[in-house]
Amino acid sequence: MLKLKLATDPRWVNLAEKELSEILTDHAYCEQKAATSCISLIVVYPDLKDLVKKLTPIVSEEWSHFSMVLDEIHKRGFDLGYPRKDKYVNELLRFQNKNADRNVVLVEKLLTNALIEARSCERFRMLSLELEDAYLKKFYHDFMVSEAGHYRVFMDLAKIYKDKSYVESRWEEYLNHEKDILNNIELRGDRMH
C-alpha cells in the first residue's frame, strides 16, 4: 500500500528502544507538526471545501496524538524535551516545486505530507511488532493504523486537485527522492524519521 522504495533499517527499532525518552519526545513533536501542517493548508486554501472538510478532523486527531504521547512521556517519568531539526522533513520540503500554479503547489504539499505519514506508518508498524514493551506495541499499532488513514487522505486529496497520472508520476519522483534521503542520513534512534 505505501510503496516506499526503501525499508527502514531493522536496527532502528533497537536504537529507538534504547533511547525511549528521546523517541517519544520526537514523536510528540512530529504529531504537533502534523497538526500545524494541516492547519496551514486550511489557512492557505480555505476556499477548497473538500480539503478543509477532510483535514479538519486530522488536525484534531494529530493534536490528540500529541497529548497521548505527552501523557506517555510523563507516565514514564520523562520530560518533554525540546524540538529538533528534522533533516528528513527539511530535505522533502526542499524537493517541493514551489514555483508553479496554485494546484501544483498544493499537490506538492499534499504529497510531502503523504510521504511523511507513510514513513511514520512504516516505523510505527516496526515499533508495534518489535518493541519489548507490550503496552507500547499496542500504543504504536494504533498510531500505525491512524497514519495509514492520513496517508490515504493526502493521496486522495492530491488526485482531486490534479489529474491522477500527474499525481502518480510525481509520487514516484517523491518516493525515489525519499530513498536517496534515507541513504544519505544517519540512522538515529532518537528520531522518528
XYZ file of C-alpha atoms in Angstrom:
193
model
C 0.000 0.000 0.000
C 2.692 2.519 0.980
C 5.027 1.711 -1.933
C 8.096 3.028 -0.096
C 11.266 2.316 -2.081
C 13.476 1.591 0.913
C 12.509 -0.151 4.126
C 13.775 1.275 7.400
C 16.886 -0.470 8.651
C 15.644 -3.023 11.224
C 18.305 -1.827 13.684
C 16.315 1.403 14.063
C 13.840 -0.218 16.496
C 16.670 -1.350 18.792
C 18.184 2.125 18.728
C 14.798 3.717 19.435
C 14.117 1.344 22.315
C 17.429 2.299 23.927
C 16.519 5.989 23.680
C 12.846 5.748 24.589
C 12.538 9.202 26.156
C 14.120 10.729 23.052
C 11.976 8.857 20.538
C 8.829 9.735 22.497
C 9.819 13.414 22.529
C 10.497 13.366 18.798
C 7.217 11.531 18.209
C 5.307 14.143 20.216
C 6.731 16.953 18.114
C 6.002 15.040 14.900
C 2.342 14.934 15.931
C 2.387 18.661 16.730
C 3.989 19.440 13.357
C 1.431 17.272 11.548
C -1.418 19.216 13.163
C 0.287 22.508 12.303
C 0.828 21.435 8.694
C -2.871 20.653 8.266
C -3.851 23.964 9.866
C -1.504 25.752 7.473
C -3.106 24.045 4.471
C -6.574 25.059 5.682
C -5.448 28.673 6.191
C -3.838 28.903 2.730
C -6.660 27.057 0.910
C -9.884 27.933 2.794
C -11.821 28.011 -0.492
C -11.203 24.294 -1.139
C -14.129 22.721 0.673
C -13.006 19.107 0.229
C -9.608 19.924 1.662
C -10.985 21.842 4.642
C -13.558 19.136 5.359
C -11.047 16.257 5.226
C -8.165 17.966 7.047
C -10.144 19.437 9.949
C -10.605 16.062 11.685
C -6.927 15.255 11.095
C -5.954 18.445 12.952
C -7.960 17.267 15.953
C -6.606 13.738 15.739
C -2.969 14.827 15.422
C -3.318 17.179 18.378
C -4.916 14.413 20.425
C -1.966 12.198 19.441
C 0.413 14.865 20.734
C -1.480 14.784 24.016
C -1.377 10.971 24.151
C 2.370 10.869 23.564
C 2.897 13.651 26.110
C 0.907 11.623 28.666
C 3.073 8.591 27.908
C 6.230 10.670 28.370
C 5.058 11.877 31.771
C 3.715 8.455 32.809
C 7.199 7.029 32.293
C 8.825 9.771 34.365
C 10.370 11.547 31.384
C 10.188 15.220 30.465
C 9.204 16.562 27.076
C 12.486 17.667 25.554
C 12.968 20.411 23.029
C 12.034 20.016 19.365
C 14.817 19.040 16.998
C 15.523 19.922 13.411
C 14.198 17.187 11.176
C 16.688 16.736 8.335
C 14.411 14.188 6.676
C 11.436 16.564 6.501
C 13.622 19.522 5.518
C 15.004 17.526 2.578
C 11.459 16.678 1.469
C 10.459 20.345 1.710
C 13.444 21.355 -0.446
C 12.252 18.897 -3.098
C 8.878 20.621 -3.459
C 8.150 22.561 -6.637
C 7.223 25.938 -5.146
C 7.246 27.914 -8.408
C 4.193 26.509 -10.125
C 0.475 27.191 -10.298
C -1.613 27.045 -7.152
C -2.846 23.479 -7.625
C 0.635 22.099 -8.330
C 1.996 23.779 -5.198
C -0.904 22.314 -3.231
C -0.255 18.829 -4.621
C 3.425 19.160 -3.679
C 2.410 19.888 -0.088
C -0.098 17.039 -0.053
C 2.451 14.562 -1.418
C 5.030 15.683 1.135
C 2.515 15.122 3.912
C 1.509 11.767 2.434
C 5.122 10.621 2.363
C 5.777 11.688 5.951
C 2.641 9.819 7.047
C 3.659 6.739 5.024
C 7.125 6.627 6.578
C 5.654 7.196 10.047
C 3.191 4.359 9.420
C 6.035 2.045 8.430
C 8.059 2.943 11.510
C 5.083 2.680 13.866
C 4.455 -0.785 12.439
C 8.034 -1.749 13.222
C 7.655 -0.486 16.781
C 4.338 -2.319 17.178
C 5.968 -5.584 16.137
C 9.454 -5.369 17.598
C 9.387 -3.468 20.892
C 9.774 -5.490 24.081
C 7.184 -3.387 25.959
C 3.723 -4.936 25.309
C 1.887 -1.713 26.134
C 3.981 0.294 23.660
C 3.433 -2.369 20.990
C -0.330 -1.722 21.183
C 0.243 2.039 21.535
C 2.203 2.097 18.278
C -0.147 -0.273 16.476
C -2.941 2.247 16.981
C -0.742 5.052 15.665
C 0.178 2.933 12.633
C -3.492 2.489 11.706
C -4.121 6.214 12.064
C -1.113 7.221 9.949
C -2.191 4.848 7.178
C -5.547 6.621 7.088
C -3.907 10.040 6.949
C -1.645 8.898 4.118
C -4.736 7.860 2.145
C -6.470 11.203 2.769
C -3.488 13.184 1.460
C -3.158 10.978 -1.623
C -6.893 11.147 -2.359
C -6.894 14.925 -1.971
C -3.946 15.283 -4.348
C -5.975 13.449 -7.020
C -8.827 15.913 -6.598
C -6.644 18.919 -7.408
C -4.511 17.409 -10.191
C -5.163 14.513 -12.549
C -4.302 11.011 -11.378
C -1.489 10.450 -13.896
C 0.299 13.643 -12.803
C -0.046 12.741 -9.131
C 1.194 9.182 -9.654
C 4.163 10.352 -11.719
C 5.149 12.980 -9.176
C 4.622 10.474 -6.332
C 7.191 8.173 -7.968
C 9.640 11.079 -8.019
C 8.994 11.736 -4.338
C 9.480 8.063 -3.472
C 12.795 7.951 -5.319
C 13.941 11.175 -3.674
C 12.950 9.879 -0.245
C 15.009 6.737 -0.852
C 18.024 8.953 -1.592
C 17.384 10.959 1.588
C 17.334 7.803 3.719
C 20.512 6.530 2.084
C 22.265 9.768 2.990
C 21.199 10.488 6.560
C 22.448 8.852 9.699
C 20.278 6.138 11.234
C 19.296 7.526 14.638
C 17.230 6.014 17.396
C 16.185 9.389 18.753
C 14.288 10.376 15.607
C 11.047 9.103 14.113
C 12.365 9.952 10.619
